[in-house]
Amino acid sequence: VLLEALISCGVAMSIAGLDFKGFYDYADGNNGIAIAESNSAELLLEATAAWTVFFNFTIRPIVPSDKSLAICEKAIAWRDSIR
C-alpha cells in the first residue's frame, strides 16, 4: 500500500521486474529497510539512483535460511576437505 501511494503521488516510480515485498522500520527508530526482489542489479540501481543525494543505500542479497543451510554445509565440507 505504501509503495502504491508513493507511486501515485510521484515520489516513487514503478519499475517492471522489481517487486517490493515490504517496508519495515527498525525498533530503535533509526532508519528502516525495504525488501525487494529482482533478478537484475540494473533495476536496483534504477530504483535507488534518483534518491542517492538524499539517502545512503545498502543493497545486500539475501537467501532464505532453509536454502542457505545446505549451501553453507557444502562450503564447509569443501573447506574441510582441503586441509
Short mmCIF file of C-alpha atoms in Angstrom, two decimals, residues 78-83:
data_model
loop_
_atom_site.label_atom_id
_atom_site.label_comp_id
_atom_site.label_asym_id
_atom_site.label_seq_id
_atom_site.Cartn_x
_atom_site.Cartn_y
_atom_site.Cartn_z
CA TRP A 78 34.73 -28.50 0.75
CA ARG A 79 36.84 -26.28 3.03
CA ASP A 80 37.42 -29.16 5.45
CA SER A 81 38.40 -31.45 2.55
CA ILE A 82 41.35 -29.25 1.51
CA ARG A 83 43.00 -29.00 4.92
#
